[in-house]
Coordinates of C-alpha atoms and ligand atoms in Angstrom, one line a residue:
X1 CA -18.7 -208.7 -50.6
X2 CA -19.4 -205.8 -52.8
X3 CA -19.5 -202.4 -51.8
X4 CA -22.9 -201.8 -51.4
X5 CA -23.8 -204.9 -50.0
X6 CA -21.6 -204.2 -47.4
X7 CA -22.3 -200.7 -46.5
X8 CA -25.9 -202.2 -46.0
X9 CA -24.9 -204.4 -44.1
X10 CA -23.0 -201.6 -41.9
X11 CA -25.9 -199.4 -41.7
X12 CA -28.3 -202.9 -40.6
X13 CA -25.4 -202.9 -38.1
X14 CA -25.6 -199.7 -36.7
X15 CA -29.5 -199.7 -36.4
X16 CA -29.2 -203.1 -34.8
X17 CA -26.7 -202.2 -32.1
X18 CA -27.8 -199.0 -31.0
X19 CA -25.2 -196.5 -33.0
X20 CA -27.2 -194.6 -35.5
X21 CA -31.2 -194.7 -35.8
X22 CA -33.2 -192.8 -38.5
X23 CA -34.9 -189.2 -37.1
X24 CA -38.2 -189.9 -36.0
X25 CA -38.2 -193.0 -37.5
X26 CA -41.8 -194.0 -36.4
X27 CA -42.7 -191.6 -38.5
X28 CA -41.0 -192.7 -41.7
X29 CA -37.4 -191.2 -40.7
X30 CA -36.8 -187.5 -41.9
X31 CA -34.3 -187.2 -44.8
X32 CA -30.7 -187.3 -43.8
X33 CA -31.2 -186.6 -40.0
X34 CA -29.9 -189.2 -37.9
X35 CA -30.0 -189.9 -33.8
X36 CA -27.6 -192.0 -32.4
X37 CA -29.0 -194.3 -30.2
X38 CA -27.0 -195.9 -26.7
X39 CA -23.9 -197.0 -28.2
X40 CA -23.7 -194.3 -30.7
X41 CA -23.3 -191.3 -28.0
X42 CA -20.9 -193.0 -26.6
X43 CA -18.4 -193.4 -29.4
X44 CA -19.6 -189.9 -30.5
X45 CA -18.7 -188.6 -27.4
X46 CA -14.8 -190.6 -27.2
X47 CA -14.0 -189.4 -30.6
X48 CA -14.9 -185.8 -29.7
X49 CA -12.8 -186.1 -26.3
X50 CA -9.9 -187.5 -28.4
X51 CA -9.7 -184.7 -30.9
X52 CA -10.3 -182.2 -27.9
X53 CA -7.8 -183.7 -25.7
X54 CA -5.5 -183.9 -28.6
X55 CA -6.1 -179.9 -30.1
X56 CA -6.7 -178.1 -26.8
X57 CA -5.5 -179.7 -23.8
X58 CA -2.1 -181.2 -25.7
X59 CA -1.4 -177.7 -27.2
X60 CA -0.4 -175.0 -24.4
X61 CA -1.5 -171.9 -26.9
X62 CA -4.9 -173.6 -28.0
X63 CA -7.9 -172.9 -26.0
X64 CA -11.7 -173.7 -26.6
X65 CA -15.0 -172.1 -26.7
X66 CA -18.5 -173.0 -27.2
X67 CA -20.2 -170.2 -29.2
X68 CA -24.2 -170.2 -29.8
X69 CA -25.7 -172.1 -32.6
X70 CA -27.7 -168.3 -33.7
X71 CA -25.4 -165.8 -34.7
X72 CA -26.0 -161.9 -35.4
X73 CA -27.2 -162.3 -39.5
X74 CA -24.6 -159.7 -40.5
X75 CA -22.3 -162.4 -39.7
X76 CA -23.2 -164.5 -43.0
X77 CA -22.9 -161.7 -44.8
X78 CA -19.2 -161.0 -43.5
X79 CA -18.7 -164.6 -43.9
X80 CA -19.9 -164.7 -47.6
X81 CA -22.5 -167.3 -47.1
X82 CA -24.9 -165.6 -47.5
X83 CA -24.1 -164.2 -51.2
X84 CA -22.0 -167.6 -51.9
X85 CA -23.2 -170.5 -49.8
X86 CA -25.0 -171.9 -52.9
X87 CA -25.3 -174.9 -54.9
X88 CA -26.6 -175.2 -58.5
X89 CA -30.3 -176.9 -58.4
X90 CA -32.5 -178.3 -61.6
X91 CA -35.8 -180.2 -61.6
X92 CA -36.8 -182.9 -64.1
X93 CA -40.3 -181.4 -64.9
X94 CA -41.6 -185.3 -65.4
X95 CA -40.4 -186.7 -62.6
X96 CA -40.5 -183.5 -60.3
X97 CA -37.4 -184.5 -58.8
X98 CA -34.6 -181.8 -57.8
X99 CA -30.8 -182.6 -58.7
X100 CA -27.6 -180.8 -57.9
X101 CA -26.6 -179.9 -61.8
X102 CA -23.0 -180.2 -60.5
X103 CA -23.4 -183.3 -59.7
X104 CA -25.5 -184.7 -62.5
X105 CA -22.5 -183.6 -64.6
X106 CA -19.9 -185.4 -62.3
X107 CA -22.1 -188.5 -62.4
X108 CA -22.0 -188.6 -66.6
X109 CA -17.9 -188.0 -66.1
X110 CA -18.0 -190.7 -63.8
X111 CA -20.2 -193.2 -66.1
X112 CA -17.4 -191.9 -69.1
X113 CA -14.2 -193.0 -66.7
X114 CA -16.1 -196.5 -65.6
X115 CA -16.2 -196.6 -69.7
X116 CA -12.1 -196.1 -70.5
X117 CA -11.6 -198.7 -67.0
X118 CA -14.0 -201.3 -69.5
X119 CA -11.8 -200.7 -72.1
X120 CA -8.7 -201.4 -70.4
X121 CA -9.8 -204.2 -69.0
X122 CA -11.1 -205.7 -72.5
X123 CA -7.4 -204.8 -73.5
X124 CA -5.6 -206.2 -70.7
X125 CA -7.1 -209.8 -71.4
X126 CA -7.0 -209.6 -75.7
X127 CA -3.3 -208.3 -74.7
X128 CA -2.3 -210.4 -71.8
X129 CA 1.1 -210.4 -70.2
X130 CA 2.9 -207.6 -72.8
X131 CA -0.5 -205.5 -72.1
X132 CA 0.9 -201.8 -71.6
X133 CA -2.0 -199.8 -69.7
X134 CA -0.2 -196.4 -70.2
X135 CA 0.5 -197.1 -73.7
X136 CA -3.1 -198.2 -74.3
X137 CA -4.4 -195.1 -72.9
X138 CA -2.6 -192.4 -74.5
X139 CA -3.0 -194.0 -77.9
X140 CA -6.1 -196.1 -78.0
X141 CA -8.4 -193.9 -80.4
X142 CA -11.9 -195.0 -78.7
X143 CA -10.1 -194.2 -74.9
X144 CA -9.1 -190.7 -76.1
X145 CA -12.0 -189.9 -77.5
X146 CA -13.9 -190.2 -74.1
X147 CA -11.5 -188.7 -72.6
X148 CA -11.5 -185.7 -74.1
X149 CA -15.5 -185.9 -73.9
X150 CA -14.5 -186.0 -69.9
X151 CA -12.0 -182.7 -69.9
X152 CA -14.2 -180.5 -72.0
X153 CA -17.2 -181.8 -69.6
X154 CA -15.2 -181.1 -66.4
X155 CA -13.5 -177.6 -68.0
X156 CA -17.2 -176.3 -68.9
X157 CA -18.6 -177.2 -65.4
X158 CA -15.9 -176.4 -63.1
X159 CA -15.8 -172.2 -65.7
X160 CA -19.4 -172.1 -65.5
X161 CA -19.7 -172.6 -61.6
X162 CA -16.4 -170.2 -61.1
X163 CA -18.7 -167.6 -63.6
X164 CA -21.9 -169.0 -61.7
X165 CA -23.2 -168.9 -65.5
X166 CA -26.3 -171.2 -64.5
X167 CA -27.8 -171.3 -68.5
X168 CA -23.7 -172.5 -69.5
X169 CA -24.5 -175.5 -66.9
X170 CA -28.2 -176.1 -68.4
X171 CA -27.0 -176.0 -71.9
X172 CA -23.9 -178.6 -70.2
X173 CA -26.6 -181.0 -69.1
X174 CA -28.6 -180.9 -72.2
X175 CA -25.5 -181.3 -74.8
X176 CA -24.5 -184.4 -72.4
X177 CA -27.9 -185.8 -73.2
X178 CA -28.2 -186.5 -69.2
X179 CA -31.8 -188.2 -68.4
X180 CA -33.1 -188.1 -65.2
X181 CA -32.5 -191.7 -63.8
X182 CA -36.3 -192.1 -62.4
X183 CA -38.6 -190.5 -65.6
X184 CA -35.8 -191.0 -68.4
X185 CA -36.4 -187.8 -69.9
X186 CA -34.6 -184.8 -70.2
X187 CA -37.1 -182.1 -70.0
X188 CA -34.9 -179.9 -67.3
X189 CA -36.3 -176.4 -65.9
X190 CA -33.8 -173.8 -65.7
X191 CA -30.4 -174.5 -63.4
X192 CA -31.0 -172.3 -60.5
X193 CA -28.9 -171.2 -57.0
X194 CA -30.3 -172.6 -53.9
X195 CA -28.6 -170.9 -51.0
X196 CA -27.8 -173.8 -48.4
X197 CA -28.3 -172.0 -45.7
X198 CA -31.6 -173.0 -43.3
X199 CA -33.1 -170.0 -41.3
X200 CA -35.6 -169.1 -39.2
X201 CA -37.2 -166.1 -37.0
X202 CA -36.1 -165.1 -33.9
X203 CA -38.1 -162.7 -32.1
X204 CA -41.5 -163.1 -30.1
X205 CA -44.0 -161.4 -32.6
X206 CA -44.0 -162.2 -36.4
X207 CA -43.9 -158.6 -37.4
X208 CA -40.8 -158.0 -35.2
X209 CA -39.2 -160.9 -36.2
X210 CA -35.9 -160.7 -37.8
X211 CA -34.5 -163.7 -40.2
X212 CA -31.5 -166.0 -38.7
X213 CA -29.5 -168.3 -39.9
X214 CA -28.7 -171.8 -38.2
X215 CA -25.1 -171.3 -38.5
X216 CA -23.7 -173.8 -41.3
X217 CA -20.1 -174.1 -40.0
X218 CA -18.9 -173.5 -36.5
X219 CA -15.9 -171.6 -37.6
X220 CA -17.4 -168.4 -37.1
X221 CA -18.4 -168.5 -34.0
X222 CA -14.6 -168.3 -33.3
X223 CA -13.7 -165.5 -35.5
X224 CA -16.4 -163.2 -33.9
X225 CA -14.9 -164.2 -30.6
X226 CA -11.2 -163.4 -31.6
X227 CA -10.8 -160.4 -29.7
X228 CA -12.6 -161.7 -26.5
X229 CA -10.3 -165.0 -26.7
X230 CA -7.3 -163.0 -27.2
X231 CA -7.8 -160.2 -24.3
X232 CA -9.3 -162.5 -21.9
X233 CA -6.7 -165.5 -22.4
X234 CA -3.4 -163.4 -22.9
X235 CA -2.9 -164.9 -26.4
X236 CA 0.2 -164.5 -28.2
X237 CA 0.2 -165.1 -31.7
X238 CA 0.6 -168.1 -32.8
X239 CA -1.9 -169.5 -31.2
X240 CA -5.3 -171.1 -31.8
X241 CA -9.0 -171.6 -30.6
X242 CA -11.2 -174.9 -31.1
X243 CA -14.7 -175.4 -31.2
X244 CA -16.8 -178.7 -31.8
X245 CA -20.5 -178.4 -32.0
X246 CA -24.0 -178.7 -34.7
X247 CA -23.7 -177.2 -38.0
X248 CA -26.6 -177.2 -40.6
X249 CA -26.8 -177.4 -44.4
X250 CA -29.4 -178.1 -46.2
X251 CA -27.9 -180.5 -48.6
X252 CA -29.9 -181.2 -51.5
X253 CA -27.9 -184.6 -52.4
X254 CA -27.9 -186.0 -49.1
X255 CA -27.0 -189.7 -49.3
X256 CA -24.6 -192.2 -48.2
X257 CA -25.9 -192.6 -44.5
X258 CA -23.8 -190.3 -42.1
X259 CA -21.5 -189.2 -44.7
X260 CA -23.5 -186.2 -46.0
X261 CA -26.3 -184.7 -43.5
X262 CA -28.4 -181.7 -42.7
X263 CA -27.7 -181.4 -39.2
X264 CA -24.2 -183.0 -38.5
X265 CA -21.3 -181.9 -35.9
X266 CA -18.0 -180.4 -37.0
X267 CA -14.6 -180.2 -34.7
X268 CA -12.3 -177.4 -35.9
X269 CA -9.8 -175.3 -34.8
X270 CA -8.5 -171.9 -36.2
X271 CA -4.6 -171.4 -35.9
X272 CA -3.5 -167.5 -35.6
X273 CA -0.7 -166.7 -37.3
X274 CA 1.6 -163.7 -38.3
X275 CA 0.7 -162.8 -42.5
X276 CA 3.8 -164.3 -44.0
X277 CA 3.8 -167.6 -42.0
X278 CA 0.9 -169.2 -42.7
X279 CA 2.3 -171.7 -45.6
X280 CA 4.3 -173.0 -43.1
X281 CA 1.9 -173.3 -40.4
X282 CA -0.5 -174.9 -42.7
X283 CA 2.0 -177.9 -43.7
X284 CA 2.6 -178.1 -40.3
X285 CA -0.8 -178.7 -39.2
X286 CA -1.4 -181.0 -42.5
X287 CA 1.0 -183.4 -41.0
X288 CA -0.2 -182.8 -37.4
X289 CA -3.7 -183.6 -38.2
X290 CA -3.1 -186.7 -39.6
X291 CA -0.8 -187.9 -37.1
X292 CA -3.5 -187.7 -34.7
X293 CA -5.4 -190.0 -37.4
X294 CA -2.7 -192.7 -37.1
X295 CA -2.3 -192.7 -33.6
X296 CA -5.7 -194.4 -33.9
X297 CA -3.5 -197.7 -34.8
X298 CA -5.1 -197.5 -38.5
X299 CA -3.5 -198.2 -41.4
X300 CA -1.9 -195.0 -43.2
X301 CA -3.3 -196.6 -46.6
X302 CA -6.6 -195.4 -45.7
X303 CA -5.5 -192.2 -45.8
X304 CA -4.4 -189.9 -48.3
X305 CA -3.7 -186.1 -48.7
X306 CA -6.1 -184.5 -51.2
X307 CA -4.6 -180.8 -52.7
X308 CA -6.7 -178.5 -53.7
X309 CA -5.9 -177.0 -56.9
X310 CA -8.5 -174.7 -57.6
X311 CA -9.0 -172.8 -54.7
X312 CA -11.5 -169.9 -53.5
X313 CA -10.9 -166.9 -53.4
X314 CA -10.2 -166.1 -49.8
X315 CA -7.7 -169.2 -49.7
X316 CA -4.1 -168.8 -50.7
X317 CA -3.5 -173.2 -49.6
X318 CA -5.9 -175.9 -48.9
X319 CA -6.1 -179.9 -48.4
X320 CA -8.4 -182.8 -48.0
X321 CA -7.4 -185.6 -45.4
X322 CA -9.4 -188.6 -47.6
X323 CA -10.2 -192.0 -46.1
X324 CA -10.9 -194.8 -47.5
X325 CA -14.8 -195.3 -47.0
X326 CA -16.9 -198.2 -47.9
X327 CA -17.8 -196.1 -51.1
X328 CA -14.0 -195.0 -52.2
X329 CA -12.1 -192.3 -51.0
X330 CA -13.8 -189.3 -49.8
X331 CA -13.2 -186.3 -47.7
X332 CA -13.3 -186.9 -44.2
X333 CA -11.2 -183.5 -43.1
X334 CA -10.1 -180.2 -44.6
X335 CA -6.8 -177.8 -43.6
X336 CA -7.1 -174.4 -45.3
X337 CA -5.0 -171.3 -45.5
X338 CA -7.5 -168.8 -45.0
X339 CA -5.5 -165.6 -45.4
X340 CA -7.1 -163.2 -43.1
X341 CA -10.2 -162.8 -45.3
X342 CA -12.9 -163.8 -42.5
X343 CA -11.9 -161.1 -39.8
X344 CA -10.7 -158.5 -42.5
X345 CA -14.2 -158.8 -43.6
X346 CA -15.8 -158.9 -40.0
X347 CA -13.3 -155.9 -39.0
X348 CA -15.1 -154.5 -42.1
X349 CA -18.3 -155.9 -41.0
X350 CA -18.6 -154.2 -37.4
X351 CA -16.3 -151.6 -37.9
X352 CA -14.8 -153.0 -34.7
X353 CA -10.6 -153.1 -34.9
X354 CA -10.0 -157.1 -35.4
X355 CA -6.1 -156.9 -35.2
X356 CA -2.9 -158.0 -33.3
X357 CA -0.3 -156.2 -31.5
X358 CA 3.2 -157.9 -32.2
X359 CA 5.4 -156.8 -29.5
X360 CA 8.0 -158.7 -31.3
X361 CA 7.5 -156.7 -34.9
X362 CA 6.0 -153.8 -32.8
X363 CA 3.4 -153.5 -35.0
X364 CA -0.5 -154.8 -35.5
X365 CA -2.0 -156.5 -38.1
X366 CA -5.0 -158.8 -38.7
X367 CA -3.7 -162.1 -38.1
X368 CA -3.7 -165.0 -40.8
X369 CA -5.6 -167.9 -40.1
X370 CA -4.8 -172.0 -41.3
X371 CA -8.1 -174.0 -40.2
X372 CA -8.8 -177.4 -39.5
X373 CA -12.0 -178.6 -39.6
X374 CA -13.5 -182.4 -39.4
X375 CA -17.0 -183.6 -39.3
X376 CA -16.9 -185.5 -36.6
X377 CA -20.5 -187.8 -38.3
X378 CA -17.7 -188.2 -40.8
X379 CA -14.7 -189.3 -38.6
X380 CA -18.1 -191.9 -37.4
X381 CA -18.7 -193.3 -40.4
X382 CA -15.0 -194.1 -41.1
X383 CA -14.6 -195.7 -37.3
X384 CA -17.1 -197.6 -37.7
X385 CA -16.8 -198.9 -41.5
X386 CA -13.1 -199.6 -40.9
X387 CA -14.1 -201.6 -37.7
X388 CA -16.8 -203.7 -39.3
X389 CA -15.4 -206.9 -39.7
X390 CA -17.3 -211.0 -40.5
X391 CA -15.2 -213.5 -39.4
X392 CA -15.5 -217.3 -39.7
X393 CA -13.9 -218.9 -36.7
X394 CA -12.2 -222.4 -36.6
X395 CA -15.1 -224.4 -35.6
X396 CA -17.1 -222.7 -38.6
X397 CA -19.2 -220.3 -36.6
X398 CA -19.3 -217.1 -37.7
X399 CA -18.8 -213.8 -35.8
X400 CA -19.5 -210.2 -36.2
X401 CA -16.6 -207.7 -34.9
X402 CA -16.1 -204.0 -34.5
X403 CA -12.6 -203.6 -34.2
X404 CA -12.7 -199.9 -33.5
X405 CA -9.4 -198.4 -31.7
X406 CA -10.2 -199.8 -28.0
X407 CA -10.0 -195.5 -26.6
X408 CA -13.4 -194.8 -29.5
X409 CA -14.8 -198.0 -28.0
X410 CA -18.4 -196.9 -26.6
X411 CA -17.6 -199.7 -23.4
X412 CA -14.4 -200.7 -22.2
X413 CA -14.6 -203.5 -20.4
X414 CA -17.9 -205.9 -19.9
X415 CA -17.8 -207.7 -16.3
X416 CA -19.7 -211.3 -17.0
X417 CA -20.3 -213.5 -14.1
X418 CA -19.7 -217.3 -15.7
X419 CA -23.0 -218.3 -14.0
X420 CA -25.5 -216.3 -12.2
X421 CA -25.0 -218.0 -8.8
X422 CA -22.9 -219.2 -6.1
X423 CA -21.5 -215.9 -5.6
X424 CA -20.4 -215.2 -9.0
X425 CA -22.8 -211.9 -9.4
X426 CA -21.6 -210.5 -6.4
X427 CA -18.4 -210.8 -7.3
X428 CA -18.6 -209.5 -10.5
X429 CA -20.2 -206.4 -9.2
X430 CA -17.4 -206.1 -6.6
X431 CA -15.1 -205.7 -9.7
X432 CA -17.8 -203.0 -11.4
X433 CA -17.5 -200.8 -8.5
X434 CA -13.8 -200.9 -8.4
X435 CA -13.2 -200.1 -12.0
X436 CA -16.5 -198.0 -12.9
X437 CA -15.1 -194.2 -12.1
X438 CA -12.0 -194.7 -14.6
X439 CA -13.5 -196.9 -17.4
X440 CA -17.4 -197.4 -18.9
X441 CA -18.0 -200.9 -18.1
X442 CA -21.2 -203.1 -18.3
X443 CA -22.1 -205.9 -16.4
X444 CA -24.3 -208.6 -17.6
X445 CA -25.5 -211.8 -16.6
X446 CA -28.0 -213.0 -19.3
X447 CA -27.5 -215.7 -21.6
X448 CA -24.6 -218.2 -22.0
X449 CA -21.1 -216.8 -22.2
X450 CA -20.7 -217.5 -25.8
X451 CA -23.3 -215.5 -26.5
X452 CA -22.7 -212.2 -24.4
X453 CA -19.0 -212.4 -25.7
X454 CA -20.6 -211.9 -29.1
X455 CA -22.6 -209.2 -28.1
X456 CA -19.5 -207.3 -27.1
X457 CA -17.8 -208.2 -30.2
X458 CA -20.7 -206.7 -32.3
X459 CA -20.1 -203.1 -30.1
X460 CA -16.6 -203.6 -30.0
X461 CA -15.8 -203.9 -26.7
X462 CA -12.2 -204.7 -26.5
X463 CA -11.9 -206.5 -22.9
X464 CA -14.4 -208.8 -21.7
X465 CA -13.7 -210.0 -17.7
X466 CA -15.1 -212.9 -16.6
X467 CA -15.3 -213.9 -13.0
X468 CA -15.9 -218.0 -12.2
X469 CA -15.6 -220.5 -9.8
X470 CA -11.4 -220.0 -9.4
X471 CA -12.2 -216.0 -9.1
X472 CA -13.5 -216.8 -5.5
X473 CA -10.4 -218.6 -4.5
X474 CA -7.9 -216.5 -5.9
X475 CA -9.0 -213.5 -6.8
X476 CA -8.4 -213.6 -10.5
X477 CA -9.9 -213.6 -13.6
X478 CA -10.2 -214.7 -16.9
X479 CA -9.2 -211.3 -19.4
X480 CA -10.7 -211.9 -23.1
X481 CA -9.2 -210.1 -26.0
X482 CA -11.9 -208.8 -28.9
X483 CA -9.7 -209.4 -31.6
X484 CA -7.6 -212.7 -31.1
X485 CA -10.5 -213.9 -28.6
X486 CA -7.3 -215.1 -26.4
X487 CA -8.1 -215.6 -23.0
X488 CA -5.5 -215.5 -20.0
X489 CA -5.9 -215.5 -16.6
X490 CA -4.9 -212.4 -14.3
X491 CA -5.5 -211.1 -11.1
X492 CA -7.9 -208.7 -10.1
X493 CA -6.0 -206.0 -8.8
X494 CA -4.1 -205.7 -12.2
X495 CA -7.4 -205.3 -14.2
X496 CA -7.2 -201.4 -14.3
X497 CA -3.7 -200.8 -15.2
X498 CA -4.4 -203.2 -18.1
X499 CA -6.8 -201.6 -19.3
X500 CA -5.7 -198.0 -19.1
X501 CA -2.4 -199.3 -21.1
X502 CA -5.2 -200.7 -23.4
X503 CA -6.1 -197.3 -24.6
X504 CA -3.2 -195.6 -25.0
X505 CA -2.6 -194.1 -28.4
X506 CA 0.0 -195.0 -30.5
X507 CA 2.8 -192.4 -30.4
X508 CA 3.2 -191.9 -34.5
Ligands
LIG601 N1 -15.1 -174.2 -41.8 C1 -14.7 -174.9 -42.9 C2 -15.8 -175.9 -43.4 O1 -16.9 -175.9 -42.9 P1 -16.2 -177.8 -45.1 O2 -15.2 -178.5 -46.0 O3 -17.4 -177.2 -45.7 O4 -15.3 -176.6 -44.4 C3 -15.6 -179.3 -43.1 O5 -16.6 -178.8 -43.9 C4 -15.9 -180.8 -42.7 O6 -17.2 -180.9 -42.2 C5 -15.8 -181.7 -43.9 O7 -14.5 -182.1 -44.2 C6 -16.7 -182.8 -43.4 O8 -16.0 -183.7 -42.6 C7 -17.8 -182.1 -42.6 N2 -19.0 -181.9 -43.3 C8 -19.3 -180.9 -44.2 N3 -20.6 -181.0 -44.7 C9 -21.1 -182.1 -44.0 C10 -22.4 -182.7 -44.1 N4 -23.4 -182.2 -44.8 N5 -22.6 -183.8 -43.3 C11 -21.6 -184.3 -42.6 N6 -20.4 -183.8 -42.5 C12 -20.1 -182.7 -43.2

């Protein structure tokens, strides 16, 4: 299956089951907004527990907080957003279409480097077994020419957006002879900054009304509440506060389902730390963070570290935690270094003092500060794509699976009375009761057994429990496995202890 055909297939998937709906979809959906629908919140809802258990109640000097969505506007300004929060926009004047220039540019590069891998692979079968790739490439005369078409395309974006020389990027597209891919001209307007910012009025009476922004990363709301977490909790440096909630962009490319959205959550965390310390803090929280990625029990070649070479200007370190999506490797989490630009500039800000008292150095300073933030739409969508899986069982039927890590799984454990009589249901519900308060369960009684087993296979439920005739003599019960669909036969009173050890992360 190619990759497109299976990441329709994934979204189909997600509709079908209840994860991820369209926004108001009776009304035609509204651009990348999503809802997610019964089974959705649930997974939603594990993975967020998992990172908070994980960041705040597994760290004894990391605490959380839940700051408001509205913040006071000075804080963009602090923050830089609201000056630099921008991306480059142009219009085809045919097709009245906006485009990100940046990314009209990185599409052409991307359409030259699908040109060299042609030409490699035109090589590789003229060549055969003695075909040298590396040789080929840094001597082929039609390879280096497009390459070089790539470097001087990528050096004049990446200097014009660092200069944010707008005409440099116009006069990029036009010498790149990009068309736009619905009219096929290239009759461009002018390449201008659109701030990404969305914002609204707050205040009851138009005239009073002053503009705010809906706050386009959470992190902020922890920085303004530094010196409250610090008095209040009896912080010592290090130490770190978390934060998961909404965050709002209003992404002009918005594709690729989940992946990129206007309203989407992010989890992150900011890490305190004495000015001097923070390079080691930050490759200490690198490997941290994606630890807790493998304890998920999924292959560490889905993931790879992605370093940041270029790097703003408030950033002395950063790195990219990519996973391997159904469309290549993206970012799914960043760690920065972010010196102690944001509450230098909000000490600035407020004039309030922002700073620490050492008792150790007996001195203050305005800590340093290594972030890590995820979007947890983002951690979604690589659950769930790594967990789709079509089988074709041994007597040629063919099965649907989400093999998700069984602690993400939106139920835990269905309870499925064989038949719905002679005391089965009863039974069954005997078993609900007793297992309900420690695990989400469902119970159902509809349709054959092969079928419901499928059902929970398609949501990923990792235990199915069914109760027959043999349950009412001895008090056991048959114990289904999602993924090798082996069955065994246990007693009752072991259920929950097998499946609390069913959801224990790996130690990695
Ligand atoms: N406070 C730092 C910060 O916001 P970011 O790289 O802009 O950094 C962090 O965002 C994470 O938030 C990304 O790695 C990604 O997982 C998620 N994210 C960012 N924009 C998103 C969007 N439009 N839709 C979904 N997730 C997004």
């Amino acid at each position: 299956m190619n990759q497109d055909d299976f990441f329709k297939k994934l979204t189909g998937h997600a509709k079908e089951y209840g994860f991820v709906f369209p926004s108001s979809e009776i009304y035609d959906g509204l651009s990348a907004v999503y809802d997610y629908g019964q089974n959705g919140v649930e997974l939603k809802n594990n993975i967020r527990n998992y990172w908070w258990k994980a960041m705040v109640q597994h760290h004894e000097n990391i605490v959380g907080i839940d700051a408001a969505i509205f913040m006071h506007p000075t804080t963009w300004k602090a923050s830089g957003h609201v000056d630099a929060f921008n991306d480059p926009l142009v219009d085809n004047k045919d097709s009245k279409k906006r485009y990100r220039a940046d990314v009209l540019v990185e599409e052409h590069v991307s359409k030259l480097e699908d040109k060299i891998a042609k030409e490699v692979e035109k090589a590789r079968k003229r060549f055969g077994e003695s075909f040298n790739e590396q040789q080929f490439v840094t001597t082929n005369a039609r390879v280096l020419e497009i390459s070089q078409q790539i470097e001087d395309a990528k050096r004049r974006l990446y200097g014009s957006m660092e200069s944010g020389d707008m005409a440099a990027i116009k006069q990029l597209i036009e010498d790149l002879g990009i068309v736009c891919p619905i009219s096929g001209t290239r009759n461009w307007t002018d390449v201008r900054q659109f701030n990404l910012m969305f914002s609204t009025q707050m205040g009851s009476t138009a005239e009073g009304a002053s503009e705010i922004y809906l706050r386009p990363e959470t992190a902020q709301g922890i920085f303004v509440n530094y010196l409250n977490v610090q008095k209040t909790g009896r912080m010592k440096i290090p130490f770190g506060i978390a934060q998961t909630g909404k965050a709002f962009r209003n992404e002009i490319v918005a594709r690729q389902f989940i992946f990129r959205m206007r309203e989407f959550e992010q989890m992150e965390m900011q890490f305190f730390v004495r000015p001097g310390e923070e390079l080691e803090w930050f490759e200490y929280w690198k490997q941290q963070r994606l630890r807790w990625h493998l304890s998920l029990g999924i292959p560490a070649s889905k993931y790879r570290f992605h370093d940041h070479e270029k790097l703003a200007h408030y950033a002395n370190a950063a790195a990219d935690i990519e996973f391997e999506f159904p469309f290549g490797f993206k970012e799914l989490e960043g760690i920065h270094s972010r010196t102690d630009f944001d509450l230098g500039a909000h000490q600035k800000y407020s004039g309030k003092k922002i700073q620490y008292f050492d008792p150790e150095l007996n001195q203050s300073y305005v800590p340093y500060v290594v972030e890590t933030s995820i979007g947890l739409d983002r951690m979604f969508l690589a659950m769930l794509s790594n967990a789709y899986t079509e089988e074709k069982l041994e007597d040629g039927s063919e099965r649907v699976v989400l093999k998700l890590p069984p602690v993400l799984a939106p139920v835990k454990a269905a309870i499925l009375p064989l038949v719905a009589k002679d005391g089965l249901p009863e039974k069954a519900r005997e078993i609900m009761e007793a297992l309900k308060y420690d695990f989400y369960c469902q119970y159902e009684e509809k349709d054959s057994i092969g079928k419901r087993y499928r059902r929970h296979d398609a949501i990923g439920t990792p235990l199915c429990i069914t109760v027959d005739h043999q349950t009412l003599e001895d008090n056991t019960v048959t114990l289904r496995d999602r993924d090798t669909m082996l069955q065994e036969r246990i007693d009752i009173a072991a259920l929950g202890s097998l499946i609390g050890q069913k959801l224990k992360p790996l130690r990695v």
